[in-house]
């Protein structure tokens, strides 16, 4: 509908998750009208995030160094590992204030329809991590939807025979959604009320 630079911007914005054509247009016109310095701040933030942010070599969380802040924090223990799908889920669990262990970020969930199998997730690195012998409990905090459940079931099958205590968040989370959509009180309750996986 729009040619040239404006059209390109609308198209790029429209590629972002959750941004439909109308929102893309609105954002593009907002940026067009914005102060130049404001737009430069946004451009610089985009550059910096690509240059500086990487993934923690231990847990897969976002980090600006080889190990993320949580893996470097000596006050946190490796006794409990909370397995989540995405880095944003780490933040969601952190906000509850219920957890003092460490995390393992899978980078997604098993989803046969989209061709995502166990080998596409950071499961092998979890297995390697578990060999340290420090871990006692594995908390499966994948999303409360079909893919998340399938992933939790798969992981439980894998680690339970190794003798770990395996728990899953209590029900009560909005079913079908993402962990991040749950408010911190609900998620905190689901966390403290977690149950053994049998
Ligand atoms: Zn880490």
PDB file of C-alpha atoms and ligand atoms in Angstrom:
ATOM      1  CA  UNK A   1       0.000   0.000   0.000  1.00  0.00           C
ATOM      2  CA  UNK A   2       2.929   2.302   0.783  1.00  0.00           C
ATOM      3  CA  UNK A   3       6.011   2.369  -1.412  1.00  0.00           C
ATOM      4  CA  UNK A   4       9.634   2.890  -0.590  1.00  0.00           C
ATOM      5  CA  UNK A   5      11.077   3.301   2.878  1.00  0.00           C
ATOM      6  CA  UNK A   6       7.737   3.574   4.677  1.00  0.00           C
ATOM      7  CA  UNK A   7       6.420   0.484   2.932  1.00  0.00           C
ATOM      8  CA  UNK A   8       9.594  -1.433   3.818  1.00  0.00           C
ATOM      9  CA  UNK A   9       9.315  -0.426   7.472  1.00  0.00           C
ATOM     10  CA  UNK A  10       5.670  -1.514   7.628  1.00  0.00           C
ATOM     11  CA  UNK A  11       6.617  -4.826   6.074  1.00  0.00           C
ATOM     12  CA  UNK A  12       9.500  -5.395   8.516  1.00  0.00           C
ATOM     13  CA  UNK A  13       7.390  -4.516  11.551  1.00  0.00           C
ATOM     14  CA  UNK A  14       4.646  -6.799  10.275  1.00  0.00           C
ATOM     15  CA  UNK A  15       7.073  -9.745  10.465  1.00  0.00           C
ATOM     16  CA  UNK A  16       7.280  -9.392  14.253  1.00  0.00           C
ATOM     17  CA  UNK A  17       5.219 -11.821  16.366  1.00  0.00           C
ATOM     18  CA  UNK A  18       1.867 -10.442  17.435  1.00  0.00           C
ATOM     19  CA  UNK A  19       2.032  -7.467  15.055  1.00  0.00           C
ATOM     20  CA  UNK A  20      -0.701  -7.524  12.421  1.00  0.00           C
ATOM     21  CA  UNK A  21      -0.777  -5.252   9.339  1.00  0.00           C
ATOM     22  CA  UNK A  22      -2.720  -2.520  11.173  1.00  0.00           C
ATOM     23  CA  UNK A  23      -0.368  -2.417  14.153  1.00  0.00           C
ATOM     24  CA  UNK A  24       2.618  -2.392  11.797  1.00  0.00           C
ATOM     25  CA  UNK A  25       1.165   0.630  10.056  1.00  0.00           C
ATOM     26  CA  UNK A  26       0.462   2.402  13.340  1.00  0.00           C
ATOM     27  CA  UNK A  27       3.993   1.757  14.624  1.00  0.00           C
ATOM     28  CA  UNK A  28       5.536   2.925  11.349  1.00  0.00           C
ATOM     29  CA  UNK A  29       3.622   6.204  11.456  1.00  0.00           C
ATOM     30  CA  UNK A  30       4.512   6.622  15.111  1.00  0.00           C
ATOM     31  CA  UNK A  31       8.209   6.264  14.263  1.00  0.00           C
ATOM     32  CA  UNK A  32       7.829   8.600  11.297  1.00  0.00           C
ATOM     33  CA  UNK A  33       6.432  11.287  13.580  1.00  0.00           C
ATOM     34  CA  UNK A  34       8.864  10.620  16.447  1.00  0.00           C
ATOM     35  CA  UNK A  35      11.901  12.747  17.281  1.00  0.00           C
ATOM     36  CA  UNK A  36      15.032  11.613  15.469  1.00  0.00           C
ATOM     37  CA  UNK A  37      16.858  10.994  18.770  1.00  0.00           C
ATOM     38  CA  UNK A  38      14.061   8.688  19.921  1.00  0.00           C
ATOM     39  CA  UNK A  39      14.360   6.585  16.788  1.00  0.00           C
ATOM     40  CA  UNK A  40      18.143   6.515  17.125  1.00  0.00           C
ATOM     41  CA  UNK A  41      17.791   5.153  20.656  1.00  0.00           C
ATOM     42  CA  UNK A  42      15.606   2.345  19.301  1.00  0.00           C
ATOM     43  CA  UNK A  43      18.050   1.572  16.486  1.00  0.00           C
ATOM     44  CA  UNK A  44      20.950   1.506  18.939  1.00  0.00           C
ATOM     45  CA  UNK A  45      19.037  -0.803  21.321  1.00  0.00           C
ATOM     46  CA  UNK A  46      18.394  -3.165  18.403  1.00  0.00           C
ATOM     47  CA  UNK A  47      22.069  -3.177  17.448  1.00  0.00           C
ATOM     48  CA  UNK A  48      23.231  -3.701  21.010  1.00  0.00           C
ATOM     49  CA  UNK A  49      20.880  -6.593  21.658  1.00  0.00           C
ATOM     50  CA  UNK A  50      22.268  -8.420  18.627  1.00  0.00           C
ATOM     51  CA  UNK A  51      25.882  -7.639  19.475  1.00  0.00           C
ATOM     52  CA  UNK A  52      25.930  -8.081  23.237  1.00  0.00           C
ATOM     53  CA  UNK A  53      23.271 -10.565  24.203  1.00  0.00           C
ATOM     54  CA  UNK A  54      23.946 -14.246  23.814  1.00  0.00           C
ATOM     55  CA  UNK A  55      22.871 -17.418  25.537  1.00  0.00           C
ATOM     56  CA  UNK A  56      24.377 -18.730  28.770  1.00  0.00           C
ATOM     57  CA  UNK A  57      26.609 -21.713  27.989  1.00  0.00           C
ATOM     58  CA  UNK A  58      25.283 -23.575  31.039  1.00  0.00           C
ATOM     59  CA  UNK A  59      21.551 -22.972  31.153  1.00  0.00           C
ATOM     60  CA  UNK A  60      20.628 -21.308  27.841  1.00  0.00           C
ATOM     61  CA  UNK A  61      19.225 -18.184  29.484  1.00  0.00           C
ATOM     62  CA  UNK A  62      19.973 -14.807  27.887  1.00  0.00           C
ATOM     63  CA  UNK A  63      23.246 -13.388  29.093  1.00  0.00           C
ATOM     64  CA  UNK A  64      25.849 -10.771  28.296  1.00  0.00           C
ATOM     65  CA  UNK A  65      28.700 -13.049  29.357  1.00  0.00           C
ATOM     66  CA  UNK A  66      29.523 -16.769  29.011  1.00  0.00           C
ATOM     67  CA  UNK A  67      27.460 -17.547  32.091  1.00  0.00           C
ATOM     68  CA  UNK A  68      24.278 -15.764  33.071  1.00  0.00           C
ATOM     69  CA  UNK A  69      23.828 -13.980  36.399  1.00  0.00           C
ATOM     70  CA  UNK A  70      21.824 -16.869  37.872  1.00  0.00           C
ATOM     71  CA  UNK A  71      24.461 -19.499  36.997  1.00  0.00           C
ATOM     72  CA  UNK A  72      27.177 -17.225  38.405  1.00  0.00           C
ATOM     73  CA  UNK A  73      25.273 -16.566  41.634  1.00  0.00           C
ATOM     74  CA  UNK A  74      26.929 -18.686  44.326  1.00  0.00           C
ATOM     75  CA  UNK A  75      23.950 -18.284  46.647  1.00  0.00           C
ATOM     76  CA  UNK A  76      21.793 -20.219  44.228  1.00  0.00           C
ATOM     77  CA  UNK A  77      21.991 -23.959  44.274  1.00  0.00           C
ATOM     78  CA  UNK A  78      22.216 -26.571  41.577  1.00  0.00           C
ATOM     79  CA  UNK A  79      20.191 -28.901  43.857  1.00  0.00           C
ATOM     80  CA  UNK A  80      17.018 -27.848  42.085  1.00  0.00           C
ATOM     81  CA  UNK A  81      16.880 -27.225  38.365  1.00  0.00           C
ATOM     82  CA  UNK A  82      13.770 -25.628  36.944  1.00  0.00           C
ATOM     83  CA  UNK A  83      13.322 -26.570  33.289  1.00  0.00           C
ATOM     84  CA  UNK A  84      11.535 -23.971  31.160  1.00  0.00           C
ATOM     85  CA  UNK A  85      10.944 -23.469  27.457  1.00  0.00           C
ATOM     86  CA  UNK A  86      12.148 -19.908  26.884  1.00  0.00           C
ATOM     87  CA  UNK A  87      14.300 -17.269  28.584  1.00  0.00           C
ATOM     88  CA  UNK A  88      11.160 -15.217  29.228  1.00  0.00           C
ATOM     89  CA  UNK A  89       9.875 -18.059  31.405  1.00  0.00           C
ATOM     90  CA  UNK A  90      12.936 -17.644  33.644  1.00  0.00           C
ATOM     91  CA  UNK A  91      11.801 -14.084  34.269  1.00  0.00           C
ATOM     92  CA  UNK A  92       8.249 -15.237  34.984  1.00  0.00           C
ATOM     93  CA  UNK A  93       9.439 -17.734  37.625  1.00  0.00           C
ATOM     94  CA  UNK A  94      11.918 -15.213  39.063  1.00  0.00           C
ATOM     95  CA  UNK A  95       9.093 -12.734  39.565  1.00  0.00           C
ATOM     96  CA  UNK A  96       7.294 -15.175  41.867  1.00  0.00           C
ATOM     97  CA  UNK A  97      10.244 -15.081  44.298  1.00  0.00           C
ATOM     98  CA  UNK A  98       9.588 -18.778  45.052  1.00  0.00           C
ATOM     99  CA  UNK A  99      12.725 -20.265  43.593  1.00  0.00           C
ATOM    100  CA  UNK A 100      16.373 -20.155  44.650  1.00  0.00           C
ATOM    101  CA  UNK A 101      17.709 -22.922  42.437  1.00  0.00           C
ATOM    102  CA  UNK A 102      18.932 -22.710  38.872  1.00  0.00           C
ATOM    103  CA  UNK A 103      17.305 -23.021  35.474  1.00  0.00           C
ATOM    104  CA  UNK A 104      17.648 -24.897  32.256  1.00  0.00           C
ATOM    105  CA  UNK A 105      16.164 -23.294  29.154  1.00  0.00           C
ATOM    106  CA  UNK A 106      15.166 -25.791  26.458  1.00  0.00           C
ATOM    107  CA  UNK A 107      14.715 -23.278  23.663  1.00  0.00           C
ATOM    108  CA  UNK A 108      11.207 -24.449  22.816  1.00  0.00           C
ATOM    109  CA  UNK A 109       8.966 -27.473  23.225  1.00  0.00           C
ATOM    110  CA  UNK A 110       8.464 -30.732  21.396  1.00  0.00           C
ATOM    111  CA  UNK A 111       6.090 -30.026  18.532  1.00  0.00           C
ATOM    112  CA  UNK A 112       5.767 -32.773  15.883  1.00  0.00           C
ATOM    113  CA  UNK A 113       3.551 -30.602  13.671  1.00  0.00           C
ATOM    114  CA  UNK A 114       6.321 -28.057  13.348  1.00  0.00           C
ATOM    115  CA  UNK A 115       8.992 -30.729  13.117  1.00  0.00           C
ATOM    116  CA  UNK A 116      10.529 -29.919  16.516  1.00  0.00           C
ATOM    117  CA  UNK A 117      11.800 -33.048  18.213  1.00  0.00           C
ATOM    118  CA  UNK A 118      13.854 -33.661  21.383  1.00  0.00           C
ATOM    119  CA  UNK A 119      17.115 -33.256  19.438  1.00  0.00           C
ATOM    120  CA  UNK A 120      16.180 -29.684  18.556  1.00  0.00           C
ATOM    121  CA  UNK A 121      15.956 -28.735  22.222  1.00  0.00           C
ATOM    122  CA  UNK A 122      18.728 -28.268  24.793  1.00  0.00           C
ATOM    123  CA  UNK A 123      18.072 -31.677  26.331  1.00  0.00           C
ATOM    124  CA  UNK A 124      21.520 -33.155  25.807  1.00  0.00           C
ATOM    125  CA  UNK A 125      23.122 -30.273  27.694  1.00  0.00           C
ATOM    126  CA  UNK A 126      20.650 -30.869  30.527  1.00  0.00           C
ATOM    127  CA  UNK A 127      21.731 -34.505  30.701  1.00  0.00           C
ATOM    128  CA  UNK A 128      25.383 -33.471  30.824  1.00  0.00           C
ATOM    129  CA  UNK A 129      24.585 -31.018  33.582  1.00  0.00           C
ATOM    130  CA  UNK A 130      22.823 -33.651  35.648  1.00  0.00           C
ATOM    131  CA  UNK A 131      25.989 -35.745  35.740  1.00  0.00           C
ATOM    132  CA  UNK A 132      27.519 -33.303  38.242  1.00  0.00           C
ATOM    133  CA  UNK A 133      25.670 -35.195  40.961  1.00  0.00           C
ATOM    134  CA  UNK A 134      24.621 -31.955  42.685  1.00  0.00           C
ATOM    135  CA  UNK A 135      21.039 -31.984  41.450  1.00  0.00           C
ATOM    136  CA  UNK A 136      18.278 -33.627  43.478  1.00  0.00           C
ATOM    137  CA  UNK A 137      15.062 -32.211  42.041  1.00  0.00           C
ATOM    138  CA  UNK A 138      14.058 -31.366  38.495  1.00  0.00           C
ATOM    139  CA  UNK A 139      11.076 -29.057  38.265  1.00  0.00           C
ATOM    140  CA  UNK A 140       9.324 -29.298  34.927  1.00  0.00           C
ATOM    141  CA  UNK A 141       7.913 -25.831  34.282  1.00  0.00           C
ATOM    142  CA  UNK A 142       7.090 -26.109  30.610  1.00  0.00           C
ATOM    143  CA  UNK A 143       4.016 -24.266  29.328  1.00  0.00           C
ATOM    144  CA  UNK A 144       0.543 -25.528  30.292  1.00  0.00           C
ATOM    145  CA  UNK A 145      -0.367 -26.505  26.729  1.00  0.00           C
ATOM    146  CA  UNK A 146      -0.160 -29.638  24.568  1.00  0.00           C
ATOM    147  CA  UNK A 147       3.472 -29.129  23.504  1.00  0.00           C
ATOM    148  CA  UNK A 148       4.560 -28.220  27.033  1.00  0.00           C
ATOM    149  CA  UNK A 149       2.863 -31.303  28.476  1.00  0.00           C
ATOM    150  CA  UNK A 150       4.392 -33.546  25.817  1.00  0.00           C
ATOM    151  CA  UNK A 151       7.825 -32.107  26.581  1.00  0.00           C
ATOM    152  CA  UNK A 152       7.382 -32.563  30.336  1.00  0.00           C
ATOM    153  CA  UNK A 153       6.237 -36.169  29.839  1.00  0.00           C
ATOM    154  CA  UNK A 154       9.231 -36.871  27.626  1.00  0.00           C
ATOM    155  CA  UNK A 155      11.702 -35.354  30.097  1.00  0.00           C
ATOM    156  CA  UNK A 156      10.141 -37.161  33.057  1.00  0.00           C
ATOM    157  CA  UNK A 157      10.522 -40.450  31.177  1.00  0.00           C
ATOM    158  CA  UNK A 158      14.167 -39.624  30.595  1.00  0.00           C
ATOM    159  CA  UNK A 159      15.263 -38.437  34.043  1.00  0.00           C
ATOM    160  CA  UNK A 160      12.972 -40.290  36.439  1.00  0.00           C
ATOM    161  CA  UNK A 161      14.766 -43.644  35.965  1.00  0.00           C
ATOM    162  CA  UNK A 162      18.014 -41.828  36.839  1.00  0.00           C
ATOM    163  CA  UNK A 163      16.696 -41.408  40.372  1.00  0.00           C
ATOM    164  CA  UNK A 164      15.901 -37.694  40.435  1.00  0.00           C
ATOM    165  CA  UNK A 165      12.887 -36.244  42.181  1.00  0.00           C
ATOM    166  CA  UNK A 166      10.785 -34.942  39.303  1.00  0.00           C
ATOM    167  CA  UNK A 167       8.028 -32.419  39.886  1.00  0.00           C
ATOM    168  CA  UNK A 168       5.545 -30.561  37.704  1.00  0.00           C
ATOM    169  CA  UNK A 169       3.851 -27.251  38.485  1.00  0.00           C
ATOM    170  CA  UNK A 170       0.453 -27.603  40.155  1.00  0.00           C
ATOM    171  CA  UNK A 171      -2.639 -27.128  38.042  1.00  0.00           C
ATOM    172  CA  UNK A 172      -4.425 -23.793  38.172  1.00  0.00           C
ATOM    173  CA  UNK A 173      -2.353 -22.126  35.494  1.00  0.00           C
ATOM    174  CA  UNK A 174      -4.322 -20.825  32.529  1.00  0.00           C
ATOM    175  CA  UNK A 175      -4.521 -23.917  30.337  1.00  0.00           C
ATOM    176  CA  UNK A 176      -3.362 -23.637  26.744  1.00  0.00           C
ATOM    177  CA  UNK A 177      -1.321 -20.541  27.388  1.00  0.00           C
ATOM    178  CA  UNK A 178       2.256 -19.611  28.036  1.00  0.00           C
ATOM    179  CA  UNK A 179       3.834 -19.630  31.468  1.00  0.00           C
ATOM    180  CA  UNK A 180       4.495 -15.915  31.100  1.00  0.00           C
ATOM    181  CA  UNK A 181       0.773 -15.135  30.867  1.00  0.00           C
ATOM    182  CA  UNK A 182       0.163 -16.338  34.410  1.00  0.00           C
ATOM    183  CA  UNK A 183       0.342 -13.597  37.020  1.00  0.00           C
ATOM    184  CA  UNK A 184       3.056 -14.034  39.627  1.00  0.00           C
ATOM    185  CA  UNK A 185       0.674 -14.988  42.447  1.00  0.00           C
ATOM    186  CA  UNK A 186      -0.888 -17.791  40.398  1.00  0.00           C
ATOM    187  CA  UNK A 187       2.479 -18.952  39.128  1.00  0.00           C
ATOM    188  CA  UNK A 188       3.952 -18.728  42.620  1.00  0.00           C
ATOM    189  CA  UNK A 189       1.137 -20.909  43.940  1.00  0.00           C
ATOM    190  CA  UNK A 190       1.575 -23.420  41.127  1.00  0.00           C
ATOM    191  CA  UNK A 191       5.269 -23.462  41.958  1.00  0.00           C
ATOM    192  CA  UNK A 192       5.005 -24.023  45.686  1.00  0.00           C
ATOM    193  CA  UNK A 193       2.201 -26.552  45.133  1.00  0.00           C
ATOM    194  CA  UNK A 194       4.164 -28.565  42.608  1.00  0.00           C
ATOM    195  CA  UNK A 195       3.562 -32.276  42.630  1.00  0.00           C
ATOM    196  CA  UNK A 196       5.667 -35.346  42.032  1.00  0.00           C
ATOM    197  CA  UNK A 197       5.519 -36.795  38.556  1.00  0.00           C
ATOM    198  CA  UNK A 198       4.890 -40.510  38.752  1.00  0.00           C
TER     199      UNK A 198
HETATM  200 ZN1  LIG B   1      22.856 -19.605  33.040  1.00  0.00          ZN
END
